GROMACS .gro file of C-alpha atoms in nm:
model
  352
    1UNK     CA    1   0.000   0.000   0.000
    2UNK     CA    2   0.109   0.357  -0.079
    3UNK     CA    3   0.102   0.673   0.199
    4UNK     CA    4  -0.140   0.907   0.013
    5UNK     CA    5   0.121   1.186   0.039
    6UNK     CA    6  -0.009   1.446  -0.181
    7UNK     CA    7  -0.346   1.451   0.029
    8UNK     CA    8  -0.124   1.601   0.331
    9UNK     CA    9  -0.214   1.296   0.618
   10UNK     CA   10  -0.044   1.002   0.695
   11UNK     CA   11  -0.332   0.745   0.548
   12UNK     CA   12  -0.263   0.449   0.396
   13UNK     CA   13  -0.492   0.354   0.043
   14UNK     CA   14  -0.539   0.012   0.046
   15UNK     CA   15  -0.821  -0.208  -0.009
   16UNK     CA   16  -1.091  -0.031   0.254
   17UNK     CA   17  -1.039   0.313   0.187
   18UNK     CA   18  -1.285   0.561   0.113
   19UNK     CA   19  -1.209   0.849  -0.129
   20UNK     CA   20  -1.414   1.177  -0.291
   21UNK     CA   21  -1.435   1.251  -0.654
   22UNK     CA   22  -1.619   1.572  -0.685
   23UNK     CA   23  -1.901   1.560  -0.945
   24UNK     CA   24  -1.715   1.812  -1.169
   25UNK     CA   25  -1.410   1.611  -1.156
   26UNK     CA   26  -1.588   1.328  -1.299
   27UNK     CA   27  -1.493   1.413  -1.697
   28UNK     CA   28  -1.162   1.401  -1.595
   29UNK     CA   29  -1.122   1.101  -1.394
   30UNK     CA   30  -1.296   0.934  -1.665
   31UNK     CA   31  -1.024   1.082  -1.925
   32UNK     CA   32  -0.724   0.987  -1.731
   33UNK     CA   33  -0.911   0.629  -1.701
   34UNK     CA   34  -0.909   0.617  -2.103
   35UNK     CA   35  -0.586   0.724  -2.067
   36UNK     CA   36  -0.509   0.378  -1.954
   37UNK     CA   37  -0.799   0.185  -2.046
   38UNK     CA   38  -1.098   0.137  -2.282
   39UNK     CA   39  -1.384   0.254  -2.093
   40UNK     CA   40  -1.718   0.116  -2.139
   41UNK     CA   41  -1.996   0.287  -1.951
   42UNK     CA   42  -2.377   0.405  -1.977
   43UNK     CA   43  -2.445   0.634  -2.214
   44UNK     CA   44  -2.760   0.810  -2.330
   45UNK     CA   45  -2.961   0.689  -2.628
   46UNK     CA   46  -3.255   0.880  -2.734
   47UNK     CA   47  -3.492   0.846  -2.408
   48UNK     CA   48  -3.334   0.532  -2.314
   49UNK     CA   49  -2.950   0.417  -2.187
   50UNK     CA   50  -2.699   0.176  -2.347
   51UNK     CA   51  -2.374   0.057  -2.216
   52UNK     CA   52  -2.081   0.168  -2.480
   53UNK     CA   53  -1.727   0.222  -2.513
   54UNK     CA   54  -1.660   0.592  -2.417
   55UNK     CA   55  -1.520   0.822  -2.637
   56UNK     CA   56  -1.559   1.153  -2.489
   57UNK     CA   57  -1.594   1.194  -2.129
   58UNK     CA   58  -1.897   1.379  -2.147
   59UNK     CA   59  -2.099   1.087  -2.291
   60UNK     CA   60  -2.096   0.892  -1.935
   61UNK     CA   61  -2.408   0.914  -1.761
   62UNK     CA   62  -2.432   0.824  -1.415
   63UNK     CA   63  -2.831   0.927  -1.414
   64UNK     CA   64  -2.934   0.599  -1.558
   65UNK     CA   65  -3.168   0.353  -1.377
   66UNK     CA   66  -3.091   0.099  -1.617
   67UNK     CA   67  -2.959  -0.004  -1.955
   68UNK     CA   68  -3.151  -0.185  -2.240
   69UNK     CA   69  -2.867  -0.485  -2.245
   70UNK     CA   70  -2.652  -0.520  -1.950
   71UNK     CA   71  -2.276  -0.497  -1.935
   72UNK     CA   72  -2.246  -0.890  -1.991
   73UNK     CA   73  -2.242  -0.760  -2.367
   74UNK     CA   74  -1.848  -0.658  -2.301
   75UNK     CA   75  -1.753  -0.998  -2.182
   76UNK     CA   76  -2.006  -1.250  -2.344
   77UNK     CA   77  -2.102  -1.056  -2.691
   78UNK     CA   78  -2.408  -1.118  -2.887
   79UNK     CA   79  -2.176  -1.241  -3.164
   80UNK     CA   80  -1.851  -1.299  -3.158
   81UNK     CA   81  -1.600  -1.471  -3.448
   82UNK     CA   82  -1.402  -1.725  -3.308
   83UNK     CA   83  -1.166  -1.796  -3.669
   84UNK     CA   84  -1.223  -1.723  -4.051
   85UNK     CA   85  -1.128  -2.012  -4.243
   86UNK     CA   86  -1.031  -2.036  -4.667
   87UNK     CA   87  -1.136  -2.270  -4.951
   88UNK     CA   88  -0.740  -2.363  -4.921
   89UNK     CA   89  -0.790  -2.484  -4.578
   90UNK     CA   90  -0.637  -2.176  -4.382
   91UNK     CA   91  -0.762  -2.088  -4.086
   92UNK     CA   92  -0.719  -1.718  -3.883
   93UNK     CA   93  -0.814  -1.713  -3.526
   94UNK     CA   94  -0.995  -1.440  -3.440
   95UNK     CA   95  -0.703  -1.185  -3.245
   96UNK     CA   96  -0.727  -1.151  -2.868
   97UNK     CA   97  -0.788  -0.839  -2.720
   98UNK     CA   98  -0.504  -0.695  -2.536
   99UNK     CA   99  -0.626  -0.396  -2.399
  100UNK     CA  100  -0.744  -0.412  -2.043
  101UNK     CA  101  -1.086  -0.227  -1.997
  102UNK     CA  102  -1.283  -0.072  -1.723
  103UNK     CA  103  -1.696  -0.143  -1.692
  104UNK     CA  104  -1.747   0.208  -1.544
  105UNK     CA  105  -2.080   0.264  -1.354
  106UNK     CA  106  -2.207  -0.062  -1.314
  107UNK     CA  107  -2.516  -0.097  -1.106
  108UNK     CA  108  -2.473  -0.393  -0.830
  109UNK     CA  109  -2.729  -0.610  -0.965
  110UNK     CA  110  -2.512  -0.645  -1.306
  111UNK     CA  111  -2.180  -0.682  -1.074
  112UNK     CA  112  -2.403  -0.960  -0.924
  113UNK     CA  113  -2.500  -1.078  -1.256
  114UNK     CA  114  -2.114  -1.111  -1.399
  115UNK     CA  115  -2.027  -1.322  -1.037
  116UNK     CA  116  -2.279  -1.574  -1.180
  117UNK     CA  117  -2.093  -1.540  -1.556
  118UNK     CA  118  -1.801  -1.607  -1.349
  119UNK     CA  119  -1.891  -1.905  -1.200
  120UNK     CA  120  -2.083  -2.022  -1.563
  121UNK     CA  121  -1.799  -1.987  -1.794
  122UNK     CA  122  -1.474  -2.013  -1.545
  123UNK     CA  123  -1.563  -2.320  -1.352
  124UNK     CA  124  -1.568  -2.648  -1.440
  125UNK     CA  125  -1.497  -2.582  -1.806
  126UNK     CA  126  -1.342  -2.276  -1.838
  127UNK     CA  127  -1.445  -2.052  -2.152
  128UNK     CA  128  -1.143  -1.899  -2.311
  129UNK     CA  129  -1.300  -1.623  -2.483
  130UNK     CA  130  -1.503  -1.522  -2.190
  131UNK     CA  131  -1.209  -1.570  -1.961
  132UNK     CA  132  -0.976  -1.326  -2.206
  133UNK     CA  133  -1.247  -1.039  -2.154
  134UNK     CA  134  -1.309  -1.147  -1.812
  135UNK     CA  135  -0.928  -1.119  -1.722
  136UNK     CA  136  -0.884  -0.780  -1.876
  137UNK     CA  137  -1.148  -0.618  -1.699
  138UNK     CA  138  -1.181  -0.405  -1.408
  139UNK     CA  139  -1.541  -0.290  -1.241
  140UNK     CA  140  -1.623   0.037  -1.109
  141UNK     CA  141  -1.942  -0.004  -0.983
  142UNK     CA  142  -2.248   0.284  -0.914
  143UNK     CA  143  -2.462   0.191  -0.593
  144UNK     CA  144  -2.795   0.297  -0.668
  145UNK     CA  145  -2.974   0.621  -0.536
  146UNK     CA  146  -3.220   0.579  -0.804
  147UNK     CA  147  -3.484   0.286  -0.847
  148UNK     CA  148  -3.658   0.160  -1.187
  149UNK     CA  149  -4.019   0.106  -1.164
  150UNK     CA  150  -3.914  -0.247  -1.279
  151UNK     CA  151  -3.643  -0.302  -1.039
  152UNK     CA  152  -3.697  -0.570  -0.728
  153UNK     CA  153  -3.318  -0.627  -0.692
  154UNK     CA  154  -3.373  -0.566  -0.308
  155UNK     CA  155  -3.592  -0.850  -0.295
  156UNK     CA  156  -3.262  -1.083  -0.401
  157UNK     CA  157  -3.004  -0.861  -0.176
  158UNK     CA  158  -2.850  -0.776  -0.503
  159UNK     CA  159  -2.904  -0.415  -0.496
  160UNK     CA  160  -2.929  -0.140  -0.454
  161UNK     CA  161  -2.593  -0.158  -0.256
  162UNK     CA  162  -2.305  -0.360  -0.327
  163UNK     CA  163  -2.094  -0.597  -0.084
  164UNK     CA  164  -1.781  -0.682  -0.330
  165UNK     CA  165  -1.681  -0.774  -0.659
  166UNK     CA  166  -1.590  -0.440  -0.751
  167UNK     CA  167  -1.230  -0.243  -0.820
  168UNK     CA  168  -1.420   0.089  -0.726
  169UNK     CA  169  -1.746   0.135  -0.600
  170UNK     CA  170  -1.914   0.487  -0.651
  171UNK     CA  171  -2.221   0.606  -0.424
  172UNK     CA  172  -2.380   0.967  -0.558
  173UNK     CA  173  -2.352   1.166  -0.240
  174UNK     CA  174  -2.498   1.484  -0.388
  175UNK     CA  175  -2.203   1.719  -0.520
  176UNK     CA  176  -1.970   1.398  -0.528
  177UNK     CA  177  -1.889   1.014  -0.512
  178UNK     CA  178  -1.813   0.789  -0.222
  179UNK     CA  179  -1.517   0.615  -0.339
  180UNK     CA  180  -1.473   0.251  -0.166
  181UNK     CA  181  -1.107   0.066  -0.292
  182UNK     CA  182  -1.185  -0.297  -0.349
  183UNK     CA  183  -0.880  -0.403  -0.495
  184UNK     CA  184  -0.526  -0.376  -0.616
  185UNK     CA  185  -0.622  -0.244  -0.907
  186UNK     CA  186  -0.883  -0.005  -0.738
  187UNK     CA  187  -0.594   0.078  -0.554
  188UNK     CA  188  -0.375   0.179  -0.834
  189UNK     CA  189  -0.620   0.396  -0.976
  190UNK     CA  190  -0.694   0.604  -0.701
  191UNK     CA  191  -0.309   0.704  -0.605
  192UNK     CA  192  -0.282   0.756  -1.034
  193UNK     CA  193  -0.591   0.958  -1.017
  194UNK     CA  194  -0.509   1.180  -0.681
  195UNK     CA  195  -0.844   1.139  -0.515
  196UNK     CA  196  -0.846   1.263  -0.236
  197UNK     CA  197  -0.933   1.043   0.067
  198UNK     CA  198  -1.244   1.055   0.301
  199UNK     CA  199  -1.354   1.072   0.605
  200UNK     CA  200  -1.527   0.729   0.772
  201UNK     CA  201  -1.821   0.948   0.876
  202UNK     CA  202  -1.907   0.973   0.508
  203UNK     CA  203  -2.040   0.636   0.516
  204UNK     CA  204  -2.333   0.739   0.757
  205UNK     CA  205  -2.434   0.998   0.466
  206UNK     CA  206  -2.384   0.675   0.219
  207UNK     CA  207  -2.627   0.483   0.416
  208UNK     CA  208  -2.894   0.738   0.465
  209UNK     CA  209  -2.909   0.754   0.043
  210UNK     CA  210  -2.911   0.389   0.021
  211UNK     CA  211  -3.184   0.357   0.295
  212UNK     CA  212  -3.408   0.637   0.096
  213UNK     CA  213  -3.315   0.451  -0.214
  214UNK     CA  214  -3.523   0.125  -0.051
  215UNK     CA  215  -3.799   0.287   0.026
  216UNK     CA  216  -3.824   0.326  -0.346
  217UNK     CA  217  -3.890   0.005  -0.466
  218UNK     CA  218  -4.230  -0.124  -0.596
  219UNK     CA  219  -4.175  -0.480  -0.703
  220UNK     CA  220  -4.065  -0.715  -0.496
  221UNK     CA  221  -4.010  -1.126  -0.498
  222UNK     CA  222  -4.053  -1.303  -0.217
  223UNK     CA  223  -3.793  -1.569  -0.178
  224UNK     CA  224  -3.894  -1.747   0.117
  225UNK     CA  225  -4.034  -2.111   0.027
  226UNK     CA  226  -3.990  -2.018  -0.359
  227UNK     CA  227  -3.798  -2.375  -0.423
  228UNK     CA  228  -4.121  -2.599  -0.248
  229UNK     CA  229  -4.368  -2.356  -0.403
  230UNK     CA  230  -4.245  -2.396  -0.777
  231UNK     CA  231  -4.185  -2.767  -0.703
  232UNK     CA  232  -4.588  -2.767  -0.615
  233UNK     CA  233  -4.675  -2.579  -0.889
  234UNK     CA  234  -4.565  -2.725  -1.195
  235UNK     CA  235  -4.927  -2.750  -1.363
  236UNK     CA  236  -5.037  -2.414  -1.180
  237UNK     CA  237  -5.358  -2.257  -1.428
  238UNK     CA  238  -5.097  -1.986  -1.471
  239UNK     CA  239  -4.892  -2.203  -1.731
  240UNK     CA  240  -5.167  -2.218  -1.976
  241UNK     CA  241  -5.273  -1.883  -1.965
  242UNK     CA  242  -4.904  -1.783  -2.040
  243UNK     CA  243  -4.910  -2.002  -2.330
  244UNK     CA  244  -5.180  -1.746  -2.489
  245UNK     CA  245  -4.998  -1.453  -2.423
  246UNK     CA  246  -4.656  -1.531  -2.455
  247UNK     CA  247  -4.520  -1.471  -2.812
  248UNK     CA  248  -4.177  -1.699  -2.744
  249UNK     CA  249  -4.007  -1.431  -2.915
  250UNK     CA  250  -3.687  -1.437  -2.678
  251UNK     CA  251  -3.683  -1.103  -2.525
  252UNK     CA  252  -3.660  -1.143  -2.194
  253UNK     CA  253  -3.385  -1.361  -2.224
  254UNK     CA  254  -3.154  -1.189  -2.487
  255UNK     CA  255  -3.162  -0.809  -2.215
  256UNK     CA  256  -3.117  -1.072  -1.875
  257UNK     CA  257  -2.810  -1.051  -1.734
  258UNK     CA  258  -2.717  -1.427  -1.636
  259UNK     CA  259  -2.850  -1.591  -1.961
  260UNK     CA  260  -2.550  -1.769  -2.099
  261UNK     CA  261  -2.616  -1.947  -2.374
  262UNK     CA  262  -2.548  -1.936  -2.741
  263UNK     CA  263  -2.456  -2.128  -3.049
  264UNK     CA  264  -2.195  -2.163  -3.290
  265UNK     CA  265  -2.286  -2.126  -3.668
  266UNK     CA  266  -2.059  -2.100  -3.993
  267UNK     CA  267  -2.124  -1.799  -4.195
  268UNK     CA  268  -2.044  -1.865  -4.600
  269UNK     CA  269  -1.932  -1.566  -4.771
  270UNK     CA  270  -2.112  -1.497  -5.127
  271UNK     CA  271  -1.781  -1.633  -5.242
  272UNK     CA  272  -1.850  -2.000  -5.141
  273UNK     CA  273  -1.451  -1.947  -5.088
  274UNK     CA  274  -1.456  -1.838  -4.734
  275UNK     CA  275  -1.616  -1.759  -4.413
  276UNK     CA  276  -1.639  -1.754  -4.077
  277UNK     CA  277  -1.747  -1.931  -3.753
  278UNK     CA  278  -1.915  -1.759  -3.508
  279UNK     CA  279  -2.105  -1.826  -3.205
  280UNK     CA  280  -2.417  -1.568  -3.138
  281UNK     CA  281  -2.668  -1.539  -2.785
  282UNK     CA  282  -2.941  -1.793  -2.833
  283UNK     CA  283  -3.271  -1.825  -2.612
  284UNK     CA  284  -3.401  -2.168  -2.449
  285UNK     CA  285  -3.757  -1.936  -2.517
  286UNK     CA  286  -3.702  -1.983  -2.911
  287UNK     CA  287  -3.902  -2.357  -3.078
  288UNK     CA  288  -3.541  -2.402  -3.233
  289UNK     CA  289  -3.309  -2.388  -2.934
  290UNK     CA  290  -3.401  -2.737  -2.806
  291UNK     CA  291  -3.467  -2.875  -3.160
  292UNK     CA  292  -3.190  -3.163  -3.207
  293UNK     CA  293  -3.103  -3.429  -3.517
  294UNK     CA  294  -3.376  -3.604  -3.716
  295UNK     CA  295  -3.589  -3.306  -3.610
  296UNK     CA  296  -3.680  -3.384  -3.305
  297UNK     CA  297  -3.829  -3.117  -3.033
  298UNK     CA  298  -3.760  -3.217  -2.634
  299UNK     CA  299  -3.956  -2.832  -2.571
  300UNK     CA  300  -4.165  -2.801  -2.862
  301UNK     CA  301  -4.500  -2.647  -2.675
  302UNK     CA  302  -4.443  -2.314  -2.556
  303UNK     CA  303  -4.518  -2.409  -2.210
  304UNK     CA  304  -4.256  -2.639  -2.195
  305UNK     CA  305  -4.017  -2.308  -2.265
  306UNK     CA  306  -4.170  -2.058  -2.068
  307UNK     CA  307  -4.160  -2.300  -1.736
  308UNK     CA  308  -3.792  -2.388  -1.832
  309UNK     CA  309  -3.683  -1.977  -1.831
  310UNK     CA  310  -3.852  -1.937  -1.493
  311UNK     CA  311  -3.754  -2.263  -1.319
  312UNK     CA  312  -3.394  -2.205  -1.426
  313UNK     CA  313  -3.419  -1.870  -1.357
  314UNK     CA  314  -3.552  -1.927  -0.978
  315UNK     CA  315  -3.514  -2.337  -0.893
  316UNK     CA  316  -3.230  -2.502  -1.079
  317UNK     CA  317  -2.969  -2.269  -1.068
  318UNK     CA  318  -2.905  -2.261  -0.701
  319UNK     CA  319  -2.826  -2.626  -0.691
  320UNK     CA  320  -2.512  -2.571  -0.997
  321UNK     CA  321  -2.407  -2.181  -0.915
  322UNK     CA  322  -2.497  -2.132  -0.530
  323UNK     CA  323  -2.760  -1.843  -0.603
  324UNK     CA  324  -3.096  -1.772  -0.787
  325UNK     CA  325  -3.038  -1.702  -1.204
  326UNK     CA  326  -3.248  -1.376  -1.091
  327UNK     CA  327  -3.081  -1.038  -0.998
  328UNK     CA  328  -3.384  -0.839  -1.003
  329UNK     CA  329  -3.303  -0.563  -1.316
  330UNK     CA  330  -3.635  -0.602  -1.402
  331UNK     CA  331  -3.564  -0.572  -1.775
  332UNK     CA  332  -3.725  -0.885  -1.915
  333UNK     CA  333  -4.052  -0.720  -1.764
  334UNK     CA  334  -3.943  -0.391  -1.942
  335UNK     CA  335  -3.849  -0.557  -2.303
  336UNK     CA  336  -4.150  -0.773  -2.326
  337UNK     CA  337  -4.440  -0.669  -2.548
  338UNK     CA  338  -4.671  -0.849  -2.356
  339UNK     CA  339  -4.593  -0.708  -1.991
  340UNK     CA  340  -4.532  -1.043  -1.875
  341UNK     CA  341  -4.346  -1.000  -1.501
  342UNK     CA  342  -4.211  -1.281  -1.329
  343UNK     CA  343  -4.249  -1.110  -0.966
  344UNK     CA  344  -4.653  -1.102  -1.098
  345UNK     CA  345  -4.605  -1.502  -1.163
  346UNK     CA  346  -4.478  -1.599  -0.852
  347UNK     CA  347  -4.724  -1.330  -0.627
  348UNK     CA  348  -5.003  -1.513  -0.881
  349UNK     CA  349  -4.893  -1.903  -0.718
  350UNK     CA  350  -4.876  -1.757  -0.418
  351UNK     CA  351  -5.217  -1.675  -0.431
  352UNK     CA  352  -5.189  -1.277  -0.302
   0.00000   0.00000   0.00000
């Protein structure tokens, strides 16, 4: 650990420490960050937000109460080519990035969300081209003061505060940031940066926003029992009215944040003399993800897909990962046409 010399006391930064960035020093921290890294953080587009790589600092907005696709995007992209191959049998792997890059702003239920990734693609089999991102990437994460009208991360104890799994974690505190170090890195960038360090009493202030920021929420998902009372409910009259409105187009799985799959696909150039393999996102809600050879469908009725997203989601992911599937964005309620909400399903079973 350094001695923070240029802030004129003998405090240590380390792992722990608190720090201030002023709001109008926030353009330049972020330019002395792209300085050193690419920075990918939430940026406006037209009413709504998108996670991006930055290229002015002004584009960051910290405002946001949530992002059409989550940050996963960086580290797990919808497409992504893994080698381009030739009629003469060459092949090209697709270069690795060697950049490292910093997911700036990231609310806690997406840090939450990229744990589970974590876990997914690093365990048992690790990924390699998840793991190259992975490796390269630092989070500076955004408590949140603010609260989407679909958001029920408090409901999982994903949000709206984080615990760890950050570099730097940033709570608005009005005219600046609460900056927590929660790492070596987060170290570095602090004593690069010349934040200056804080006070422990800023923490209370931390907590009062965070507490306000509860009292915000409106959806909710009540976890206690939820295991025994999807077990009982497997032919609950909710299934088959879900069958009528669900259109099985895929939506709320291609904006969640823990969905993992995808599939791999060659792409023929008009050539016929070359192409490319590729793997893309793919959705267990589409007829053709669980279609296998000869034709045959193992979740051809709609039902059959609809109970898989939400049983995964909420049952059989605990036993493999150690946690629910769900983080609470809420964004598969916001991105379906047919304002389908899986707190409604589970309050519906319950019979409130």
């Amino acid at each position: 650990m350094a001695i923070a010399k240029h802030l004129g006391f003998n405090e240590r930064i380390g792992i722990g420490s608190l720090a201030l960035l002023p709001k109008d020093h926030l353009y330049d921290f972020v330019d002395q960050l792209m300085e050193e890294f690419v920075v990918v953080g939430p940026v406006a587009k037209g009413s709504e937000f998108v996670f991006s790589e930055i290229r002015d600092p002004e584009q960051v907005r910290l405002d946001y109460e949530t992002t059409i696709l989550p940050p996963k995007k960086v580290l797990h992209r919808p497409f992504q080519t893994l080698f381009s191959f030739r009629e003469d049998g060459g092949i090209t792997e697709e270069e690795r990035i060697n950049k490292r890059q910093v997911l700036f702003g990231v609310h806690p239920c997406d840090v939450h969300a990229i744990s589970i990734l974590d876990k997914a693609y690093g365990s048992e089999y690790p990924d390699p081209y998840y793991m190259a991102h992975r490796e390269q990437t630092l989070i500076i994460a955004l408590n949140c003061t603010q609260v989407g009208k679909n958001c029920f991360c408090h409901s999982l104890d994903t949000g709206p505060s984080l615990k760890e799994g950050y570099d730097l974690l940033l709570t608005d505190l009005g005219c600046s940031y609460l900056v927590e170090v929660g790492s070596e890195s987060g170290t570095g960038i602090v004593e690069r940066t010349g934040l200056a360090l804080a006070p422990r009493v800023k923490m209370v202030e931390k907590e009062k926003r965070l507490d306000n920021a509860r009292k915000k929420f409106r959806k909710r998902l009540l976890t206690q029992g939820l295991h025994e009372l999807l077990e009982e409910n497997f032919r609950h009259p909710i299934w088959e009215e879900l069958i009528k409105s669900c259109l099985a187009c895929g939506s709320c799985t291609m904006v969640c944040p823990t969905c993992f799959c995808y599939n791999v696909v060659d792409k023929i150039d008009l050539s016929l003399k070359s192409g490319r393999r590729q793997r893309e996102w793919d959705s267990c809600m589409l007829l053709e993800y669980a279609q296998v050879a000869l034709g045959h469908n193992f979740r051809r009725d709609r039902d059959a897909r609809i109970k898989q997203r939400i049983y995964h989601k909420l049952l059989y992911y605990e036993p493999q990962f150690g946690t629910l599937g769900c983080v609470g964005c809420g964004r598969c309620i916001s991105a379906c046409v047919k304002k389908i909400d899986i707190t409604e399903i589970i309050v519906r079973m319950r019979g409130e």
